[in-house]
Amino acid sequence: MLHFRFSTVLKECFQATVKRPFPCRTQESWYPASRHRRCLGSVPSDVAAAAAVATPHRTAPCSAPRRSYCVKTEGAATVELDDHLKKDGAEGDKRRNPGILPSLEDLLFYTVAEGQEKIPAHKFLTALKATGLWTGDPRLKECMETLKQTLKKTPDGVTLDRHLFKKCVQSNIVLLTQAFRKKFVIPDFQSFTSHIDQLYEKAKNLSGGQVADYIPQLAKFSPDLWAVSLCTVDGQRHMVGDTKVPFCLQSCVKPLKYAVAVHDHGTEYVHSFIGKEPSGLRFNKLFLNEDDKPHNPMVNAGAIVCTSLIQQTASNAEKFDYVMTFLKKMAGNEYVGFSNATFQSERESGDRNFAIGYYLKEKKCFPEGTDMTSVLDLYFQLCAIEVTCESASVMAATLANGGICPITGERVLSPEAVRNTLSLMHSCGMYDFSGQFAFHVGLPSKSGVAGGILLVVPNVMGIMCWSPPLDKLGNSVRGIQFCTDLVELFNFHNYDNLRHFTKKHDPRREGGDQRQHHFGPMDYESLQQELALKAPFWKKVSPTETDQDSSTTVVYRMDKVAE
């Protein structure tokens, strides 16, 4: 674990930064629990510094808003940010007295340098990795390119002084400040990922299950392959195991193409062809609901009809490219490929799906004028789309982040499409195990017969688990174990944060603290004094009486000062 030590003078500098008045947006709430979603890229640097120091821990993790620390913003916000950064970089030293109010770049340098006059580049990159950010993050592209070019011009090619360091980081200073001040959704990222590694190793010891062989190409995968990758809504990344090995999405593509269909056509149109209820039957049954519609988009019949709704007037080649473009945007332009061998293998062994297709055609389940055999070809092609655990975790994180890709800041899917997709994943995503998975894990998910499990922790992160051996219901044995253990350790279950409920570890709070602290009556004055010193922009707390576990406890609530 890296520990960044601040000198007494530096602490005073941070406090001085907090006490500076806000230069703009005086009527707008900046508290992170606000429902106003803002990209920190558009926040002036001195405001960001104040917020970074003064902002208290979240008090309601489950209801915390999604946040996106993106470089791209829209319209005037982009111009405002660019102009501000250029001005800050060119005139910052003239405007500021470094001895009194250091810039964000200075503070970041002091944080990493720990009293030294120069910083080895590898030390900065190691510290960056500890926050969860990748050096290959698209948002840090300009910073990394400047760093590379700057090191070529230094005498030793390794170290940076304060001036050169500021030159390298100024283009991404807001994102970097948030990372090093532990203001991301998982503040203590190294501690969290150490637990992830332990859960990975525990599941790795499982030896049960069989690799799917009804599609011959899938049977070629080794049963020893096992990988877990995660991406948070702030773009923090972690992976362990065989995360770079490509595999086919298979049924994991079903919620993604459903999201594309709803994004294009809206909920009402899509569900005029497909139901919303769990079927209670095997995923490949020839069975419709009482309205002669497929039960939901997560079973084969519903997924085939859903495929027919995508770009209905286009050719199959255009439809395939259209879906691939969506998936690449969801993955932040990371690896999304195609396995022609799996496509051919699946089409040659797809008698059951052809039977389902003819049954759907007989019941007039497709839009008028649909070519059923062409739809089945596209259906098999979409199942054969390849990803890695790393790229698929970004797709899951895009769903967790309300349709905005965390590492690009680009909106890919509408909020309506994401909400519907997560709802159906929660109720229907795990084949005949969906009810038990919803009960024990309580998170939206989708499994595939290639061994993948796409797991979404809304407003927090996306996870992809992959291991080819499947249980009798078609779910990855190691993946199910990992997801179950994850929720047993952390309070990610949809209902773990009910009032008066026994709390688990909460990685969304630094140190894994609980979301709400209770203090005795004698602690009230000392708490007021502490808050008066540490949070000058917040009014003193006021006690409220609550009845908890049949005993009266005083709970203190901190409210923002009215502006």
Coordinates of C-alpha atoms in Angstrom, one line a residue:
M1 CA 0.0 0.0 0.0
L2 CA 1.4 3.4 -1.0
H3 CA 1.2 6.1 1.6
F4 CA 1.6 9.7 0.5
R5 CA 2.9 11.9 3.4
F6 CA 2.0 15.6 3.5
S7 CA 4.1 18.1 5.4
T8 CA 2.5 20.5 7.9
V9 CA 3.0 23.3 5.4
L10 CA 1.2 21.4 2.7
K11 CA -1.7 20.7 4.9
E12 CA -2.0 24.4 5.6
C13 CA -1.9 25.0 1.9
F14 CA -4.9 22.7 1.4
Q15 CA -6.8 24.4 4.2
A16 CA -6.0 27.7 2.7
T17 CA -7.3 26.5 -0.7
V18 CA -10.6 25.4 1.0
K19 CA -11.1 28.8 2.6
R20 CA -11.0 30.6 -0.8
P21 CA -14.4 31.8 -2.0
F22 CA -15.9 30.2 -5.1
P23 CA -15.3 32.3 -8.2
C24 CA -18.4 31.2 -10.0
R25 CA -21.6 29.0 -9.9
T26 CA -22.5 30.5 -6.5
Q27 CA -26.1 29.3 -6.8
E28 CA -25.2 25.7 -7.8
S29 CA -24.8 22.9 -5.3
W30 CA -21.4 21.2 -5.6
Y31 CA -22.0 18.5 -2.9
P32 CA -21.4 15.1 -4.6
A33 CA -24.7 13.7 -3.2
S34 CA -26.5 16.3 -5.3
R35 CA -28.6 14.8 -8.1
H36 CA -26.9 17.2 -10.6
R37 CA -24.6 15.1 -12.6
R38 CA -21.5 17.2 -13.7
C39 CA -18.3 16.3 -15.5
L40 CA -15.4 17.5 -13.4
G41 CA -13.7 18.4 -16.6
S42 CA -15.8 21.5 -16.6
V43 CA -15.1 22.6 -13.0
P44 CA -12.5 25.3 -12.5
S45 CA -9.3 24.0 -10.9
D46 CA -9.6 26.1 -7.7
V47 CA -13.2 24.9 -7.2
A48 CA -12.1 21.4 -7.7
A49 CA -9.3 21.8 -5.2
A50 CA -11.8 23.1 -2.6
A51 CA -14.2 20.3 -3.3
A52 CA -11.5 17.7 -3.2
V53 CA -10.4 18.7 0.3
A54 CA -13.7 19.7 1.9
T55 CA -16.0 17.1 0.5
P56 CA -17.0 14.6 3.3
H57 CA -17.4 10.9 2.6
R58 CA -20.6 9.7 0.9
T59 CA -23.4 9.0 3.3
A60 CA -25.6 6.9 1.0
P61 CA -23.5 4.7 -1.2
C62 CA -26.4 2.9 -2.8
S63 CA -28.1 6.1 -3.9
A64 CA -24.9 8.0 -4.8
P65 CA -25.1 9.6 -8.2
R66 CA -23.1 8.3 -11.1
R67 CA -20.0 10.4 -11.8
S68 CA -18.0 10.6 -14.9
Y69 CA -14.5 12.2 -14.8
C70 CA -14.3 12.7 -18.5
V71 CA -12.2 14.9 -20.7
K72 CA -14.9 15.4 -23.3
T73 CA -17.8 17.8 -22.5
E74 CA -20.4 19.4 -24.7
G75 CA -20.7 22.8 -26.2
A76 CA -19.4 25.8 -24.2
A77 CA -18.2 23.7 -21.4
T78 CA -15.4 22.3 -23.5
V79 CA -14.3 25.8 -24.6
E80 CA -14.4 26.9 -21.0
L81 CA -12.3 24.1 -19.8
D82 CA -9.7 24.4 -22.6
D83 CA -9.4 28.1 -22.1
H84 CA -9.1 27.8 -18.4
L85 CA -6.4 25.1 -18.6
K86 CA -4.4 27.1 -21.2
K87 CA -4.6 30.2 -19.1
D88 CA -3.8 28.3 -16.0
G89 CA -0.7 26.7 -17.6
A90 CA 0.6 29.9 -19.2
E91 CA -0.2 32.4 -16.5
G92 CA -0.5 30.3 -13.4
D93 CA 2.8 31.1 -11.9
K94 CA 2.2 34.9 -12.5
R95 CA -1.2 34.8 -10.9
R96 CA -0.3 32.8 -7.8
N97 CA 2.2 33.2 -5.1
P98 CA 3.5 29.6 -4.8
G99 CA 4.4 30.2 -1.2
I100 CA 0.8 30.9 -0.3
L101 CA -1.6 29.3 -2.8
P102 CA 0.1 26.6 -4.8
S103 CA -1.5 25.4 -8.0
L104 CA -3.1 22.0 -8.3
E105 CA -0.1 20.9 -10.3
D106 CA 2.2 22.0 -7.5
L107 CA 0.2 20.1 -4.9
L108 CA 0.2 17.0 -7.0
F109 CA 4.0 17.3 -7.4
Y110 CA 4.5 17.7 -3.6
T111 CA 2.2 14.7 -3.0
V112 CA 4.2 12.4 -5.2
A113 CA 7.7 13.8 -4.6
E114 CA 7.5 13.4 -0.8
G115 CA 10.0 16.2 -0.1
Q116 CA 12.3 15.5 -3.1
E117 CA 13.2 18.1 -5.7
K118 CA 12.7 15.7 -8.6
I119 CA 10.3 12.8 -9.3
P120 CA 11.4 9.6 -11.1
A121 CA 8.8 9.1 -13.8
H122 CA 8.3 5.5 -12.7
K123 CA 7.4 6.7 -9.2
F124 CA 4.6 8.9 -10.6
L125 CA 3.3 6.0 -12.8
T126 CA 3.4 3.6 -9.9
A127 CA 1.5 6.0 -7.8
L128 CA -1.0 6.6 -10.6
K129 CA -1.6 2.8 -10.9
A130 CA -2.3 2.6 -7.2
T131 CA -5.3 4.9 -7.7
G132 CA -6.8 2.5 -10.3
L133 CA -6.1 4.6 -13.4
W134 CA -4.3 3.0 -16.4
T135 CA -1.5 4.8 -18.2
G136 CA -3.4 3.8 -21.4
D137 CA -6.6 5.5 -20.2
P138 CA -7.9 7.6 -23.2
R139 CA -8.5 10.5 -20.8
L140 CA -4.8 10.6 -20.0
K141 CA -3.5 10.3 -23.6
E142 CA -2.2 13.9 -23.7
C143 CA -0.5 13.6 -20.3
M144 CA 1.2 10.4 -21.2
E145 CA 2.3 11.6 -24.6
T146 CA 3.7 14.8 -23.1
L147 CA 5.5 12.8 -20.4
K148 CA 7.1 10.6 -23.0
Q149 CA 8.3 13.5 -25.1
T150 CA 9.5 15.4 -22.1
L151 CA 11.6 12.5 -20.7
K152 CA 13.4 12.3 -24.1
K153 CA 14.7 15.8 -23.6
T154 CA 15.8 15.4 -19.9
P155 CA 19.5 14.7 -19.2
D156 CA 18.9 11.3 -17.6
G157 CA 15.7 10.4 -19.4
V158 CA 14.1 9.4 -16.0
T159 CA 13.4 12.3 -13.6
L160 CA 11.2 15.3 -13.8
D161 CA 11.6 18.6 -11.8
R162 CA 8.6 20.6 -10.7
H163 CA 8.4 22.7 -13.8
L164 CA 8.6 19.7 -16.2
F165 CA 6.1 17.7 -14.1
K166 CA 3.6 20.5 -14.2
K167 CA 4.0 20.7 -18.0
C168 CA 3.2 17.0 -18.2
V169 CA 0.1 16.9 -16.0
Q170 CA -1.6 20.3 -16.6
S171 CA -3.8 18.9 -19.4
N172 CA -5.4 16.3 -17.1
I173 CA -4.9 18.0 -13.7
V174 CA -8.6 17.8 -12.7
L175 CA -8.8 14.0 -13.2
L176 CA -5.3 13.4 -11.6
T177 CA -6.2 15.6 -8.6
Q178 CA -9.4 13.5 -8.0
A179 CA -7.4 10.3 -8.3
F180 CA -4.7 11.3 -5.9
R181 CA -7.1 12.8 -3.4
K182 CA -9.0 9.5 -3.3
K183 CA -12.2 11.0 -4.6
F184 CA -13.1 8.2 -6.9
V185 CA -16.0 5.8 -6.2
I186 CA -13.5 3.3 -4.7
P187 CA -11.1 5.5 -2.8
D188 CA -8.9 2.8 -1.3
F189 CA -8.5 0.9 -4.6
Q190 CA -5.5 -1.2 -3.6
S191 CA -7.2 -2.6 -0.6
F192 CA -10.3 -3.4 -2.6
T193 CA -8.4 -5.1 -5.3
S194 CA -6.5 -7.2 -2.8
H195 CA -9.8 -8.7 -1.8
I196 CA -10.7 -9.3 -5.4
D197 CA -7.5 -11.2 -5.9
Q198 CA -8.3 -13.4 -2.9
L199 CA -11.8 -14.1 -4.2
Y200 CA -10.3 -15.0 -7.6
E201 CA -7.8 -17.5 -6.0
K202 CA -10.6 -19.1 -4.0
A203 CA -12.8 -19.7 -7.1
K204 CA -9.7 -20.8 -9.0
N205 CA -9.5 -24.0 -6.9
L206 CA -12.9 -25.2 -8.1
S207 CA -12.8 -28.0 -10.5
G208 CA -16.4 -28.9 -11.3
G209 CA -18.4 -28.2 -14.4
Q210 CA -18.1 -29.1 -18.1
V211 CA -17.0 -27.0 -21.1
A212 CA -19.9 -26.5 -23.5
D213 CA -19.6 -28.9 -26.4
Y214 CA -22.9 -28.6 -28.3
I215 CA -21.1 -25.8 -30.3
P216 CA -18.0 -27.7 -31.4
Q217 CA -15.8 -24.6 -31.5
L218 CA -16.5 -23.8 -27.8
A219 CA -15.3 -27.3 -26.7
K220 CA -11.7 -26.4 -27.7
F221 CA -11.2 -24.0 -24.7
S222 CA -9.1 -25.2 -21.8
P223 CA -11.1 -25.7 -18.6
D224 CA -8.2 -24.1 -16.7
L225 CA -8.8 -20.6 -18.1
W226 CA -10.1 -18.2 -15.5
A227 CA -10.2 -14.4 -15.5
V228 CA -11.8 -11.5 -13.7
S229 CA -11.7 -7.9 -14.8
L230 CA -13.4 -4.8 -13.4
C231 CA -13.9 -1.2 -14.4
T232 CA -15.5 1.4 -12.1
V233 CA -17.7 4.3 -13.2
D234 CA -14.6 6.5 -12.7
G235 CA -12.5 4.4 -14.9
Q236 CA -10.5 2.6 -12.3
R237 CA -9.3 -0.8 -13.7
H238 CA -8.2 -4.1 -12.2
M239 CA -7.7 -7.5 -13.8
V240 CA -6.4 -10.9 -12.7
G241 CA -6.0 -14.1 -14.6
D242 CA -6.4 -14.8 -18.3
T243 CA -7.9 -11.4 -19.0
K244 CA -6.4 -10.9 -22.5
V245 CA -7.7 -14.2 -24.0
P246 CA -10.5 -13.5 -26.6
F247 CA -13.7 -15.4 -26.2
C248 CA -17.2 -15.2 -27.7
L249 CA -20.0 -13.3 -25.9
Q250 CA -22.6 -15.9 -26.8
S251 CA -25.7 -15.1 -24.7
C252 CA -23.9 -12.2 -23.0
V253 CA -24.6 -10.2 -26.2
K254 CA -28.4 -10.5 -25.6
P255 CA -28.8 -7.6 -23.1
L256 CA -26.5 -5.5 -25.2
K257 CA -28.4 -5.9 -28.5
Y258 CA -31.7 -5.4 -26.5
A259 CA -30.2 -2.1 -25.2
V260 CA -29.4 -1.1 -28.8
A261 CA -33.0 -1.9 -29.9
V262 CA -34.5 0.2 -27.0
H263 CA -32.1 3.0 -27.7
D264 CA -33.2 3.1 -31.3
H265 CA -36.9 2.4 -31.0
G266 CA -38.0 3.0 -27.4
T267 CA -39.5 0.7 -24.8
E268 CA -43.1 0.6 -26.1
Y269 CA -42.1 -0.5 -29.6
V270 CA -39.7 -3.2 -28.6
H271 CA -42.1 -4.7 -26.1
S272 CA -44.9 -4.8 -28.6
F273 CA -42.9 -7.8 -29.9
I274 CA -41.3 -9.2 -26.7
G275 CA -42.5 -9.7 -23.1
K276 CA -40.8 -8.8 -19.9
E277 CA -41.4 -11.9 -17.7
P278 CA -39.1 -14.7 -16.7
S279 CA -40.2 -17.8 -18.6
G280 CA -39.5 -20.4 -15.9
L281 CA -38.2 -22.7 -18.8
R282 CA -35.0 -23.6 -20.4
F283 CA -33.5 -20.7 -22.5
N284 CA -33.9 -22.7 -25.8
K285 CA -37.5 -23.9 -25.4
L286 CA -40.1 -23.6 -28.2
F287 CA -42.6 -21.8 -26.0
L288 CA -44.3 -18.4 -26.1
N289 CA -46.4 -16.5 -23.5
E290 CA -50.2 -16.2 -23.6
D291 CA -49.9 -13.3 -26.1
D292 CA -47.9 -15.5 -28.5
K293 CA -44.7 -13.4 -27.8
P294 CA -41.3 -14.5 -26.5
H295 CA -41.2 -14.2 -22.7
N296 CA -38.2 -11.8 -22.6
P297 CA -35.1 -10.8 -24.6
M298 CA -32.8 -13.0 -22.5
V299 CA -34.1 -16.3 -23.9
N300 CA -33.3 -17.5 -27.4
A301 CA -36.8 -16.8 -28.8
G302 CA -36.8 -13.2 -27.5
A303 CA -33.2 -12.6 -28.6
I304 CA -34.0 -13.8 -32.1
V305 CA -37.0 -11.4 -32.3
C306 CA -34.9 -8.6 -30.8
T307 CA -32.3 -9.2 -33.6
S308 CA -35.0 -8.6 -36.2
L309 CA -35.7 -5.1 -34.7
I310 CA -32.2 -3.8 -35.4
Q311 CA -31.9 -1.5 -38.5
Q312 CA -34.8 -3.3 -40.2
T313 CA -34.3 -1.9 -43.7
A314 CA -30.5 -2.4 -43.8
S315 CA -28.5 -5.4 -45.1
N316 CA -27.1 -8.0 -42.7
A317 CA -23.6 -6.5 -43.2
E318 CA -24.8 -3.0 -42.3
K319 CA -26.7 -4.4 -39.3
F320 CA -23.6 -6.2 -38.0
D321 CA -21.4 -3.2 -38.4
Y322 CA -24.0 -1.1 -36.6
V323 CA -24.0 -3.3 -33.6
M324 CA -20.2 -3.6 -33.6
T325 CA -19.9 0.1 -33.5
F326 CA -22.2 0.3 -30.5
L327 CA -20.2 -2.4 -28.7
K328 CA -16.9 -0.8 -29.4
K329 CA -18.2 2.5 -28.0
M330 CA -19.4 0.7 -24.9
A331 CA -15.9 -0.9 -24.6
G332 CA -14.1 2.4 -24.9
N333 CA -12.7 1.3 -28.2
E334 CA -10.9 -1.6 -26.6
Y335 CA -10.9 -5.1 -28.2
V336 CA -14.1 -6.2 -29.9
G337 CA -13.6 -8.8 -32.6
F338 CA -15.4 -11.7 -34.4
S339 CA -14.8 -15.4 -34.5
N340 CA -15.9 -16.7 -38.0
A341 CA -15.1 -20.3 -36.9
T342 CA -17.5 -20.0 -34.0
F343 CA -20.2 -18.4 -36.2
Q344 CA -19.9 -21.2 -38.8
S345 CA -19.8 -23.9 -36.0
E346 CA -22.9 -22.4 -34.4
R347 CA -24.9 -22.1 -37.6
E348 CA -24.1 -25.7 -38.6
S349 CA -25.3 -27.0 -35.2
G350 CA -28.2 -24.5 -34.8
D351 CA -31.1 -26.8 -35.5
R352 CA -32.9 -25.9 -32.3
N353 CA -32.6 -22.2 -33.1
F354 CA -33.9 -22.8 -36.7
A355 CA -36.9 -24.6 -35.1
I356 CA -37.5 -21.6 -32.8
G357 CA -37.2 -19.3 -35.8
Y358 CA -39.9 -21.1 -37.8
Y359 CA -42.1 -21.3 -34.8
L360 CA -41.8 -17.5 -34.3
K361 CA -42.6 -17.0 -38.0
E362 CA -45.7 -19.2 -37.8
K363 CA -46.9 -17.2 -34.8
K364 CA -46.2 -13.9 -36.7
C365 CA -43.8 -12.7 -34.0
F366 CA -41.5 -10.8 -36.4
P367 CA -42.1 -7.3 -37.9
E368 CA -43.8 -7.5 -41.2
G369 CA -41.5 -8.3 -44.1
T370 CA -38.8 -9.9 -42.0
D371 CA -36.6 -12.6 -43.6
M372 CA -36.4 -15.2 -40.8
T373 CA -33.3 -17.0 -42.2
S374 CA -31.5 -13.7 -42.6
V375 CA -32.3 -12.8 -39.0
L376 CA -31.0 -16.2 -37.8
D377 CA -27.7 -15.6 -39.6
L378 CA -27.3 -12.2 -37.9
Y379 CA -28.3 -13.8 -34.6
F380 CA -25.5 -16.4 -34.9
Q381 CA -23.0 -13.7 -36.0
L382 CA -23.8 -11.5 -32.9
C383 CA -23.3 -14.5 -30.6
A384 CA -19.8 -15.0 -32.2
I385 CA -18.6 -11.5 -31.4
E386 CA -15.3 -11.7 -29.4
V387 CA -14.2 -9.7 -26.4
T388 CA -11.6 -10.0 -23.7
C389 CA -12.4 -9.8 -20.0
E390 CA -10.8 -6.3 -20.0
S391 CA -12.9 -4.9 -22.8
A392 CA -16.1 -6.6 -21.6
S393 CA -15.7 -5.1 -18.1
V394 CA -15.8 -1.6 -19.7
M395 CA -19.0 -2.6 -21.4
A396 CA -20.5 -3.6 -18.1
A397 CA -19.2 -0.3 -16.5
T398 CA -21.0 1.7 -19.3
L399 CA -24.2 0.1 -18.1
A400 CA -23.3 0.8 -14.5
N401 CA -22.6 4.4 -15.4
G402 CA -26.0 5.0 -17.0
G403 CA -24.9 4.6 -20.6
I404 CA -21.8 6.8 -20.5
C405 CA -18.5 5.0 -21.2
P406 CA -16.3 5.7 -18.1
I407 CA -13.0 5.9 -20.0
T408 CA -14.1 8.1 -22.9
G409 CA -17.0 10.1 -21.4
E410 CA -19.1 9.4 -24.4
R411 CA -22.8 8.7 -24.1
V412 CA -23.5 5.4 -25.9
L413 CA -27.0 4.4 -24.7
S414 CA -30.0 6.3 -23.5
P415 CA -30.9 6.1 -19.7
E416 CA -34.2 4.4 -20.7
A417 CA -32.3 1.6 -22.5
V418 CA -29.9 1.1 -19.6
R419 CA -32.6 1.0 -17.0
N420 CA -34.7 -1.5 -19.0
T421 CA -31.6 -3.7 -19.7
L422 CA -30.5 -3.8 -16.1
S423 CA -34.1 -4.7 -15.0
L424 CA -34.3 -7.6 -17.3
M425 CA -30.7 -8.8 -16.5
H426 CA -31.7 -8.8 -12.8
S427 CA -34.8 -10.9 -13.4
C428 CA -33.9 -13.1 -16.4
G429 CA -30.2 -13.0 -17.0
M430 CA -28.9 -16.3 -15.5
Y431 CA -31.0 -18.9 -17.3
D432 CA -32.9 -21.1 -14.9
F433 CA -30.7 -19.8 -12.0
S434 CA -32.0 -16.2 -12.4
G435 CA -34.2 -16.3 -9.3
Q436 CA -31.6 -17.8 -7.0
F437 CA -28.9 -15.4 -8.4
A438 CA -31.2 -12.4 -7.8
F439 CA -31.9 -13.7 -4.2
H440 CA -28.3 -14.4 -3.2
V441 CA -26.3 -11.8 -5.3
G442 CA -29.0 -9.2 -6.0
L443 CA -27.2 -7.6 -9.0
P444 CA -28.0 -7.4 -12.8
S445 CA -26.0 -10.0 -14.7
K446 CA -26.0 -12.1 -17.8
S447 CA -24.2 -15.4 -18.5
G448 CA -23.2 -17.1 -21.7
V449 CA -22.3 -20.7 -22.6
A450 CA -18.7 -19.6 -23.5
G451 CA -18.3 -19.2 -19.7
G452 CA -18.7 -15.4 -19.3
I453 CA -20.7 -13.6 -16.6
L454 CA -21.4 -9.9 -17.2
L455 CA -22.0 -8.4 -13.8
V456 CA -23.2 -4.8 -13.1
V457 CA -23.0 -3.0 -9.8
P458 CA -25.1 0.1 -10.6
N459 CA -23.3 3.4 -10.0
V460 CA -20.1 1.6 -9.0
M461 CA -18.6 -0.8 -11.5
G462 CA -18.9 -3.4 -14.2
I463 CA -17.3 -6.8 -13.9
M464 CA -16.6 -9.6 -16.4
C465 CA -15.8 -13.1 -15.1
W466 CA -14.8 -15.8 -17.6
S467 CA -14.2 -19.5 -17.1
P468 CA -15.4 -22.1 -19.7
P469 CA -16.5 -25.0 -17.3
L470 CA -20.3 -24.7 -16.9
D471 CA -22.7 -26.1 -14.3
K472 CA -25.8 -28.1 -15.3
L473 CA -27.8 -24.8 -15.9
G474 CA -25.2 -23.4 -18.3
N475 CA -23.5 -20.9 -15.9
S476 CA -19.8 -20.6 -15.3
V477 CA -19.0 -22.6 -12.1
R478 CA -16.1 -20.3 -11.0
G479 CA -18.0 -17.2 -12.1
I480 CA -21.0 -18.0 -9.9
Q481 CA -18.7 -18.7 -6.9
F482 CA -16.9 -15.4 -7.4
C483 CA -20.1 -13.3 -7.7
T484 CA -21.6 -15.0 -4.6
D485 CA -18.4 -14.4 -2.6
L486 CA -18.2 -10.8 -3.7
V487 CA -21.6 -10.0 -2.3
E488 CA -21.0 -11.9 0.9
L489 CA -18.0 -9.7 1.5
F490 CA -19.1 -6.3 0.2
N491 CA -22.5 -4.5 0.5
F492 CA -23.2 -4.6 -3.2
H493 CA -26.5 -6.6 -3.0
N494 CA -29.4 -4.4 -4.0
Y495 CA -30.9 -4.5 -0.5
D496 CA -27.7 -4.5 1.6
N497 CA -28.2 -0.9 2.5
L498 CA -31.6 -1.0 4.0
R499 CA -31.9 0.9 7.3
H500 CA -31.3 -1.1 10.5
F501 CA -29.6 -3.8 8.4
T502 CA -26.3 -5.4 9.4
K503 CA -23.7 -3.7 7.3
K504 CA -20.9 -5.3 5.3
H505 CA -17.7 -3.8 4.0
D506 CA -18.3 -0.8 1.9
P507 CA -15.4 -0.1 -0.6
R508 CA -17.1 3.1 -1.6
R509 CA -15.8 4.6 1.7
E510 CA -12.2 5.0 2.5
G511 CA -11.2 2.3 4.9
G512 CA -14.4 0.3 4.3
D513 CA -16.3 2.3 6.9
Q514 CA -20.0 2.1 7.2
R515 CA -22.2 4.6 5.5
Q516 CA -23.6 6.2 8.6
H517 CA -21.9 6.8 12.0
H518 CA -23.7 7.0 15.3
F519 CA -22.4 9.1 18.2
G520 CA -23.4 9.4 21.8
P521 CA -24.8 12.6 23.2
M522 CA -21.5 13.5 24.8
D523 CA -19.8 13.5 21.4
Y524 CA -21.9 16.3 20.0
E525 CA -19.8 19.3 21.0
S526 CA -16.5 17.7 20.0
L527 CA -18.0 16.7 16.6
Q528 CA -19.2 20.3 16.1
Q529 CA -15.7 21.6 16.8
E530 CA -14.1 19.2 14.4
L531 CA -16.5 20.0 11.6
A532 CA -16.1 23.7 12.2
L533 CA -12.3 23.3 11.6
K534 CA -12.4 20.9 8.7
A535 CA -15.4 22.0 6.7
P536 CA -15.9 25.8 6.8
F537 CA -18.4 25.6 4.0
W538 CA -20.8 23.5 6.0
K539 CA -23.0 24.4 8.8
K540 CA -22.8 22.6 12.2
V541 CA -24.6 19.4 12.6
S542 CA -27.9 19.1 14.3
P543 CA -29.0 16.1 16.3
T544 CA -32.1 14.1 15.3
E545 CA -33.8 11.4 17.4
T546 CA -34.1 8.0 15.7
D547 CA -35.2 4.7 17.1
Q548 CA -32.8 2.0 16.2
D549 CA -32.9 -1.6 17.6
S550 CA -35.3 -0.5 20.3
S551 CA -32.9 2.1 21.8
T552 CA -32.8 5.8 21.2
T553 CA -29.6 6.9 19.4
V554 CA -28.6 10.4 18.4
V555 CA -27.6 10.7 14.8
Y556 CA -25.9 13.7 13.4
R557 CA -26.5 15.0 9.9
M558 CA -24.4 17.5 8.0
D559 CA -26.2 19.9 5.7
K560 CA -24.7 22.4 3.2
V561 CA -24.8 26.1 4.1
A562 CA -27.5 27.9 2.2
E563 CA -25.8 30.2 -0.4

